[in-house]
CSV table of C-alpha atoms in Angstrom, one decimal:
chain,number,residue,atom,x,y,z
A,1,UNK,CA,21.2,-4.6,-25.9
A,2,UNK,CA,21.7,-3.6,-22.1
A,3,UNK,CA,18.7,-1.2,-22.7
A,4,UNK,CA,16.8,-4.3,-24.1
A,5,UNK,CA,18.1,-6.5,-21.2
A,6,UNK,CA,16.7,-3.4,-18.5
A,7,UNK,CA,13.3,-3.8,-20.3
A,8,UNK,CA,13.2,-7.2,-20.0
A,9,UNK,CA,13.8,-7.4,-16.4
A,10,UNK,CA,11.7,-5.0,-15.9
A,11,UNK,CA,8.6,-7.2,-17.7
A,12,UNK,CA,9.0,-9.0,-14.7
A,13,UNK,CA,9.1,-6.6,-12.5
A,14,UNK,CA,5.7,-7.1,-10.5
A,15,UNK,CA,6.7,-6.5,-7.1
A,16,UNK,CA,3.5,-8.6,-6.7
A,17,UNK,CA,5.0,-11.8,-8.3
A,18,UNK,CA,8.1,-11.3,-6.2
A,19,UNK,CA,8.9,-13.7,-3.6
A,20,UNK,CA,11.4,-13.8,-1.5
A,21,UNK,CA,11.3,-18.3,-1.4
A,22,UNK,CA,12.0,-17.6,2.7
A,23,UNK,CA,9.5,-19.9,5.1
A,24,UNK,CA,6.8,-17.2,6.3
A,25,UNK,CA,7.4,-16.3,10.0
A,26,UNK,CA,5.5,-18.4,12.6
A,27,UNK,CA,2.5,-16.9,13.1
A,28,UNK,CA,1.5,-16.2,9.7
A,29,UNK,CA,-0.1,-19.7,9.4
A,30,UNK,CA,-0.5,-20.7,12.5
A,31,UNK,CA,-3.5,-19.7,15.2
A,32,UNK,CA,-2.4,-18.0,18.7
A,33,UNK,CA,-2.8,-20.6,21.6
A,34,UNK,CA,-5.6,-18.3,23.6
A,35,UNK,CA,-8.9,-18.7,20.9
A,36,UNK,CA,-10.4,-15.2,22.4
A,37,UNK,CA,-7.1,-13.6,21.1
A,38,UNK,CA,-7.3,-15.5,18.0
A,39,UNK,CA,-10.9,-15.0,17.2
A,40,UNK,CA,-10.2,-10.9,17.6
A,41,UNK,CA,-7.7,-11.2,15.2
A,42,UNK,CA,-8.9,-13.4,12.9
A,43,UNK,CA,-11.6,-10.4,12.7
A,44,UNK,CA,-9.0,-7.7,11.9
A,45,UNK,CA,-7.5,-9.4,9.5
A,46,UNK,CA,-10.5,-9.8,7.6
A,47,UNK,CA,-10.8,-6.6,7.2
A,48,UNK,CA,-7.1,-5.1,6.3
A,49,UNK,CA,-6.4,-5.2,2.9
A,50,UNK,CA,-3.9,-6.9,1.6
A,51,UNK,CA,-1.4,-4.4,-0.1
A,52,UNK,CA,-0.1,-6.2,-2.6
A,53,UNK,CA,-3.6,-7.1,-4.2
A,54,UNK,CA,-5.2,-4.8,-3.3
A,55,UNK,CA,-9.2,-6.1,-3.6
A,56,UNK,CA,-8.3,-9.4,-1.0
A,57,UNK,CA,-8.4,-9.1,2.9
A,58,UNK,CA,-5.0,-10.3,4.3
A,59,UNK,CA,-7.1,-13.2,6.3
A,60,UNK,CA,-7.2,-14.2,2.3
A,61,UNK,CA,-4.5,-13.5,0.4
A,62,UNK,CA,-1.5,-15.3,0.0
A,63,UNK,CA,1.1,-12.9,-1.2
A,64,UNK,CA,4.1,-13.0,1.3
A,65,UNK,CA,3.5,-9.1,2.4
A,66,UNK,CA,0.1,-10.7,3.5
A,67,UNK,CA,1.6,-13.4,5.6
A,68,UNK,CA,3.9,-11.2,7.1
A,69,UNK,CA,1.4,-8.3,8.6
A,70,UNK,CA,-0.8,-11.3,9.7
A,71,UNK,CA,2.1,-12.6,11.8
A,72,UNK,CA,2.7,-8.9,12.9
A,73,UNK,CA,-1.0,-8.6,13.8
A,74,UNK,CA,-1.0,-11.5,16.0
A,75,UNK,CA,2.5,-11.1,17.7
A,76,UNK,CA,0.4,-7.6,18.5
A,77,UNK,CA,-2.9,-9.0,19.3
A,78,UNK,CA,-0.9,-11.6,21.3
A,79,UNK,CA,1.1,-8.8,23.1
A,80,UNK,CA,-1.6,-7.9,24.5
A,81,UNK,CA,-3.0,-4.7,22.2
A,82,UNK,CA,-6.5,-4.4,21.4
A,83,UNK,CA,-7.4,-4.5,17.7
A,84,UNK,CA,-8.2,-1.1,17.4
A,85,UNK,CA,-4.8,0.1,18.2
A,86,UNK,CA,-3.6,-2.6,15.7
A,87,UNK,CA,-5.5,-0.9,13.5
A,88,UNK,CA,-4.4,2.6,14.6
A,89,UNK,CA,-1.0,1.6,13.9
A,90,UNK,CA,-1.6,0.4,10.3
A,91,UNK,CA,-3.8,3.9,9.5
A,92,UNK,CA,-1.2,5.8,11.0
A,93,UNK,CA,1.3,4.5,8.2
A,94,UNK,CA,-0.6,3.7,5.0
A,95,UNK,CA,-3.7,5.9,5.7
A,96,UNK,CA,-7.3,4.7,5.5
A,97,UNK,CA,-7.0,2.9,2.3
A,98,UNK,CA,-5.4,-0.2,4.7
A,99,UNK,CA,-8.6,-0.8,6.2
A,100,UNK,CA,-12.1,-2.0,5.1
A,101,UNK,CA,-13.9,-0.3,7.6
A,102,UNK,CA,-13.0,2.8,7.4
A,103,UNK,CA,-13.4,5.4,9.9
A,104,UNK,CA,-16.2,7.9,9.7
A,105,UNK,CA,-15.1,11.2,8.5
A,106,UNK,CA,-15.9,13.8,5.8
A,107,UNK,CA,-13.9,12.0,3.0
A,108,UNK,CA,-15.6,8.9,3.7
A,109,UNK,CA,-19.0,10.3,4.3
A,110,UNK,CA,-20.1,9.9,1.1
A,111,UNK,CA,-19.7,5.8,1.4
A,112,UNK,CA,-21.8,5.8,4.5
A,113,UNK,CA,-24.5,7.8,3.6
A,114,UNK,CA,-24.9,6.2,-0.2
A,115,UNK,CA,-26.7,2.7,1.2
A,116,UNK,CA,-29.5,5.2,3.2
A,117,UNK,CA,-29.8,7.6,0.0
A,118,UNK,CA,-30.3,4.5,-2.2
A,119,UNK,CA,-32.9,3.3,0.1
A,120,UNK,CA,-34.7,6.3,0.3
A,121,UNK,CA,-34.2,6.7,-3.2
A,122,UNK,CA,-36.0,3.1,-3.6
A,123,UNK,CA,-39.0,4.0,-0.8
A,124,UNK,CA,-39.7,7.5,-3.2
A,125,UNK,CA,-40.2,5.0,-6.0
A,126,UNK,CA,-42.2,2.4,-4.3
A,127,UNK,CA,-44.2,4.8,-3.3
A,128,UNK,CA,-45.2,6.4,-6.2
A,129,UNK,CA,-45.5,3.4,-7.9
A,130,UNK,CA,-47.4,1.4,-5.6
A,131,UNK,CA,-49.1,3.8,-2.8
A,132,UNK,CA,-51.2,6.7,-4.6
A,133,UNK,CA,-54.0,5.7,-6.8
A,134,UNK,CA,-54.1,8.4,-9.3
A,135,UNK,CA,-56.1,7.9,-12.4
A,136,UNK,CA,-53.1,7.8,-15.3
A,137,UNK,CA,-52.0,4.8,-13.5
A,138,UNK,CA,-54.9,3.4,-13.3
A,139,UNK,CA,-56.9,0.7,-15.5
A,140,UNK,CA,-54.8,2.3,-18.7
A,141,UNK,CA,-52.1,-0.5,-19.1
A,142,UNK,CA,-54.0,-2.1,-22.1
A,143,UNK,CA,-53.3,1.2,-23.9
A,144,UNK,CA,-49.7,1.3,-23.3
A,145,UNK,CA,-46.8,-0.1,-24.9
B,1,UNK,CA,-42.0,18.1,-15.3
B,2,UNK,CA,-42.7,14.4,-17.0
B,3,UNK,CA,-40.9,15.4,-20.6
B,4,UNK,CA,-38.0,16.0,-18.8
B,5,UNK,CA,-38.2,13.1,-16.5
B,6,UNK,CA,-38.3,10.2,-19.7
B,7,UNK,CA,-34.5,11.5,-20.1
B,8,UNK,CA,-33.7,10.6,-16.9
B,9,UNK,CA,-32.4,7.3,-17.6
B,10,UNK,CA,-30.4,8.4,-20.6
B,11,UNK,CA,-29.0,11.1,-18.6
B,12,UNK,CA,-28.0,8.5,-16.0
B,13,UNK,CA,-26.4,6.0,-18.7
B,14,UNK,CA,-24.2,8.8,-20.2
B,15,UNK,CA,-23.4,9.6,-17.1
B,16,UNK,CA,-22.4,6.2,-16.2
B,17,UNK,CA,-20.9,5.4,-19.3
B,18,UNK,CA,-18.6,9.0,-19.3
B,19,UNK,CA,-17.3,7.5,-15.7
B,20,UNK,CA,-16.5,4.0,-17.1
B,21,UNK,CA,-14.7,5.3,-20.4
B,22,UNK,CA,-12.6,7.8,-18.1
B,23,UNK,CA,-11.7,5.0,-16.1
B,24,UNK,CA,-10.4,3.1,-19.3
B,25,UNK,CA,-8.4,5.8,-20.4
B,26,UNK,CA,-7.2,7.2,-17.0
B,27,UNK,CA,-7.0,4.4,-15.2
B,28,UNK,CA,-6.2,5.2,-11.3
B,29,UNK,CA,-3.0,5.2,-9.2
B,30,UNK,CA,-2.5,1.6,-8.0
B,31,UNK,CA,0.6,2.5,-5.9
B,32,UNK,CA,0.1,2.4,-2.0
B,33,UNK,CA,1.6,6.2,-0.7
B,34,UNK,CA,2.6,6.2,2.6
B,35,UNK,CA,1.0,8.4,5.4
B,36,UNK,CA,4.3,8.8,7.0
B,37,UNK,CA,5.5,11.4,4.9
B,38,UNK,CA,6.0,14.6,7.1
B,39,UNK,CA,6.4,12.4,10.0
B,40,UNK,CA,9.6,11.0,12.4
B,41,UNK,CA,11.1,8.1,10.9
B,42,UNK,CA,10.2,5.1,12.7
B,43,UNK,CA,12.0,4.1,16.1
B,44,UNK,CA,13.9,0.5,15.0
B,45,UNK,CA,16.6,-1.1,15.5
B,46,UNK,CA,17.6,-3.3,12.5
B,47,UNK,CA,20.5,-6.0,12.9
B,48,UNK,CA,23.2,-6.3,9.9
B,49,UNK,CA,22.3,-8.8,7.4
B,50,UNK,CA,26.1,-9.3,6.6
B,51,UNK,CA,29.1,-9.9,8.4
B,52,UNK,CA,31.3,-6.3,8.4
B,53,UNK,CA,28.5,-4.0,7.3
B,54,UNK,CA,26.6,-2.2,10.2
B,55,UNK,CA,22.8,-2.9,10.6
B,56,UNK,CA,20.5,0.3,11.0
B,57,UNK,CA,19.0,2.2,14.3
B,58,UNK,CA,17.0,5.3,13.9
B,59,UNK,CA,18.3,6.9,16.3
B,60,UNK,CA,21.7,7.1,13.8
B,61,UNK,CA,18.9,9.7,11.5
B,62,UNK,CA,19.0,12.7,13.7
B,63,UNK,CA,22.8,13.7,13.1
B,64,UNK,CA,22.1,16.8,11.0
B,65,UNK,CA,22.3,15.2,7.3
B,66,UNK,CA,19.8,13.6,5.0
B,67,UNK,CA,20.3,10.3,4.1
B,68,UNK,CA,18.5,8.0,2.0
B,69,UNK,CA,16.7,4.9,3.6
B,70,UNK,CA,15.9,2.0,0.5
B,71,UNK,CA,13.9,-0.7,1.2
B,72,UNK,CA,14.7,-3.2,-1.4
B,73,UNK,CA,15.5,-7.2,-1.6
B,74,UNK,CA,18.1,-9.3,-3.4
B,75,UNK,CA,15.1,-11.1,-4.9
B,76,UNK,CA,13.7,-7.8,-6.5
B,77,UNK,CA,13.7,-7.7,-10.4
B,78,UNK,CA,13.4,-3.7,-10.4
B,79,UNK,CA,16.4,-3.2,-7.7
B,80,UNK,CA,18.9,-4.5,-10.1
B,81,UNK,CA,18.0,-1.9,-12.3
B,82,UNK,CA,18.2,0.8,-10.2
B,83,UNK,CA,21.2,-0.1,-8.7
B,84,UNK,CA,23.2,2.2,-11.4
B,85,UNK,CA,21.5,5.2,-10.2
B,86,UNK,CA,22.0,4.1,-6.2
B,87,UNK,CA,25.8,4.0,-7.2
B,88,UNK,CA,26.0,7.4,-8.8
B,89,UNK,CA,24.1,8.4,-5.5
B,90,UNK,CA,26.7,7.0,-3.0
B,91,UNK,CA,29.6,8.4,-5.6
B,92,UNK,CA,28.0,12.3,-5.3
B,93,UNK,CA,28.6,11.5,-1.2
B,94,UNK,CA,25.1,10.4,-0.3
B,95,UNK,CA,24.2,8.4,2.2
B,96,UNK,CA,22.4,5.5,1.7
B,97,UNK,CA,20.7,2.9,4.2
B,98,UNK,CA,19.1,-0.6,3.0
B,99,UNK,CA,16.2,-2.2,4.6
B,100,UNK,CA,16.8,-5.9,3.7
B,101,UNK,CA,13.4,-7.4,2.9
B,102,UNK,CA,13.1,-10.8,3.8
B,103,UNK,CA,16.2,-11.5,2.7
B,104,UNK,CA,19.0,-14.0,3.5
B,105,UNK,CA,23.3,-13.3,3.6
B,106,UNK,CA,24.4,-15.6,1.1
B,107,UNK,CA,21.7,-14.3,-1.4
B,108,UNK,CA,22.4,-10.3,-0.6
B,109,UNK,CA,26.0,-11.1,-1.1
B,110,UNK,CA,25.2,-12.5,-4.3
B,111,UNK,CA,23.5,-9.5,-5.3
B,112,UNK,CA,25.8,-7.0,-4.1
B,113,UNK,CA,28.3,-8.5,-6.2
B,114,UNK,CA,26.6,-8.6,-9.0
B,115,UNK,CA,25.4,-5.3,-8.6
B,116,UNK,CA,27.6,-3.0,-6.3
B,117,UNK,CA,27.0,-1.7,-2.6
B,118,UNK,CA,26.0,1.6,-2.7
B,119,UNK,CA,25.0,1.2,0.9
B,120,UNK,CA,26.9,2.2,4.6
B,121,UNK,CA,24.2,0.2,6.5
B,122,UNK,CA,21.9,-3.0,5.8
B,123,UNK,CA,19.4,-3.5,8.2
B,124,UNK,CA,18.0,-7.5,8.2
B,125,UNK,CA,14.0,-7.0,8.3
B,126,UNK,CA,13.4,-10.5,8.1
B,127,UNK,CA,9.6,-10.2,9.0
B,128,UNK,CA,9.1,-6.7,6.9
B,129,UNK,CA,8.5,-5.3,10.6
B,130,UNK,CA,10.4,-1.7,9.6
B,131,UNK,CA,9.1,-2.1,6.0
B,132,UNK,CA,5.6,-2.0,7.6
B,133,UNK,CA,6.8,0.5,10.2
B,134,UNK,CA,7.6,3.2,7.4
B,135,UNK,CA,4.3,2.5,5.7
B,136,UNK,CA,5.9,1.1,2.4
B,137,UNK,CA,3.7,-1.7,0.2
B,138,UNK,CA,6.5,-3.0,-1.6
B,139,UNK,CA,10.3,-3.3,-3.1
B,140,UNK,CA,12.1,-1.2,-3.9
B,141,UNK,CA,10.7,2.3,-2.3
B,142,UNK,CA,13.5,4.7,-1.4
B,143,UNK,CA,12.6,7.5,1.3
B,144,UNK,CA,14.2,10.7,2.3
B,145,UNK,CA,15.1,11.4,5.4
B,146,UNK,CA,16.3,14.7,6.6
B,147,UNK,CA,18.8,15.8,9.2
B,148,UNK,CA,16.1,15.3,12.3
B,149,UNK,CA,15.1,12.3,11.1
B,150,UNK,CA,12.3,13.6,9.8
B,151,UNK,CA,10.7,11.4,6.6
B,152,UNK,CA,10.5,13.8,3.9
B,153,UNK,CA,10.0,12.2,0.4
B,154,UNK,CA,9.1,8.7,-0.8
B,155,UNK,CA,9.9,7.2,-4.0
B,156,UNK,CA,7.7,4.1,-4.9
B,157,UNK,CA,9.3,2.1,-7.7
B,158,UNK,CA,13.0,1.5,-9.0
B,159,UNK,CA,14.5,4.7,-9.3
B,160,UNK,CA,15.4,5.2,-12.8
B,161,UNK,CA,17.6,7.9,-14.4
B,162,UNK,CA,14.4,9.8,-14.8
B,163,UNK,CA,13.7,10.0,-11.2
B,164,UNK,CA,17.0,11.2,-10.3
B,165,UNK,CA,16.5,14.9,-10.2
B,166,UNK,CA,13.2,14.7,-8.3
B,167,UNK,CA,14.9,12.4,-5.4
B,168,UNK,CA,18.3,15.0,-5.3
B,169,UNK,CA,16.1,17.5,-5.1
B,170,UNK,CA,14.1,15.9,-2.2
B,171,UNK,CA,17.6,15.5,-0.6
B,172,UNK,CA,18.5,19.0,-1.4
B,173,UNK,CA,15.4,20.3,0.5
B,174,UNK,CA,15.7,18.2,3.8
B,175,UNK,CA,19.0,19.7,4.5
């Protein structure tokens, strides 16, 4: 029975369906007075991942974790700290994987370089599809499946 | 050249297919890790959450012993059930400190009732600010600290009976 009882609260145990039922803190909802400040971090927000969905910026989502780092990012922003150190400060605890613009390095190479591959990739094709006039592509298409 | 070159695209979908079907069956690690590990604890200073029980500064982790820092809430489904194991933790001697998520008196009161204190400090992080300061995504995690404050271990999850020899091992090692 208590094992059954465990289980059962542990079927609701989605941290992400959680919620505390406390008001957000101020600035989760509301804008900073100076619009330069809040137009920069409006812009980080939309691209730190929220961490409790996981695929929604937190400019987005509306899980409470959300609501709480975009308050933290504006009391910063507001403190006077340039988004990039915002930023910094996120990286430096949850690693790369809290931002959506990631920072160049080998591990995230491969994500850079895949849109210029692709396109090259594309330019081969088109080329030898459209650019050479070679005689087996030539005038044969009533012969070909 | 050309033979070979009309498998291409069945190549391609096997090898697309393979990718999605190992996804299925292996899907990946959803849990957030945090990048602090191997790093100083954060500097905070937390105020107590309730009346007679200390809140938590950092500077309290560099006094030579590991200690256990939980971040957890009263409105947290899997911290009830891993409040057992937290007891038998605090009965072997161990040191535990709670980072109170978002979390109000009257309802951690409630809870510690219910459930027992296994804690000597509760820090009130109203606004998650130390929750995000040790790079945790949600409640409950439960980190190890070592004796110059360094962060050692993290636990993501309730810590379940299972769990237990892993995390007293953890605390073993950052003596």
């Amino acid at each position: 029975m208590k094992r059954f009882l465990l289980l059962l609260t542990l079927m609701f145990a989605a941290p992400a369906l959680a919620d505390s039922g406390l008001p957000p803190p101020e600035l989760a909802y509301t804008q900073l007075r100076d619009p330069a400040k809040e137009l920069r971090a409006k812009a980080l927000m939309e691209t730190l991942r929220c961490l409790v969905c996981q695929g929604q910026s937190i400019a987005d989502s509306d899980a409470e974790m959300a609501a709480d780092m975009r308050a933290l990012v504006r009391q910063r922003i507001e403190a006077g700290e340039t988004p990039d150190q915002v930023r910094g400060w996120l990286i430096q605890r949850y690693g790369d994987y809290v931002t959506y613009d990631p920072p160049f390095s080998w591990l995230t190479a491969p994500l850079w370089a895949a849109p210029v591959l692709l396109i090259a990739i594309g330019l081969f094709i088109a080329r030898r599809s459209f650019g050479k006039d070679d005689d087996e592509s030539e005038g044969q298409e009533g012969t070909r499946a | 050249m050309r033979r070979l070159l009309i498998w291409a695209p069945l190549a391609l979908f096997v090898l697309v297919f393979g990718l999605v079907a190992s996804g299925l069956f292996a899907p990946g690690e959803r849990a957030v890790k945090s990048a602090m590990i191997g790093q100083p604890a954060p500097a905070f200073t937390l105020p107590a959450l309730l009346p007679g029980k200390p809140g938590v500064d950092s500077k309290t982790f560099a006094d030579g012993k590991p200690r256990l820092v939980n971040v957890f809430a009263s409105w947290c489904g899997p911290c009830i059930a891993e409040a057992p194991q937290l007891m038998k933790m605090r009965e072997m001697g161990i040191e535990i400190v709670g980072i109170a998520t978002a979390d109000t008196p009257e309802a951690m009161l409630g809870f510690l009732t219910r459930n027992g204190d296994p804690f000597t400090a509760i820090g009130d992080d109203r606004n998650r600010k130390v929750q995000f300061a040790f790079g945790s995504a949600g409640v409950p995690e439960t980190f190890v600290i070592d004796g110059k404050g360094k962060v050692t271990y993290q636990h993501i999850g309730y810590v379940g009976p299972q769990d237990m020899p892993k995390l007293l091992e953890a605390l073993a090692a950052a003596r």
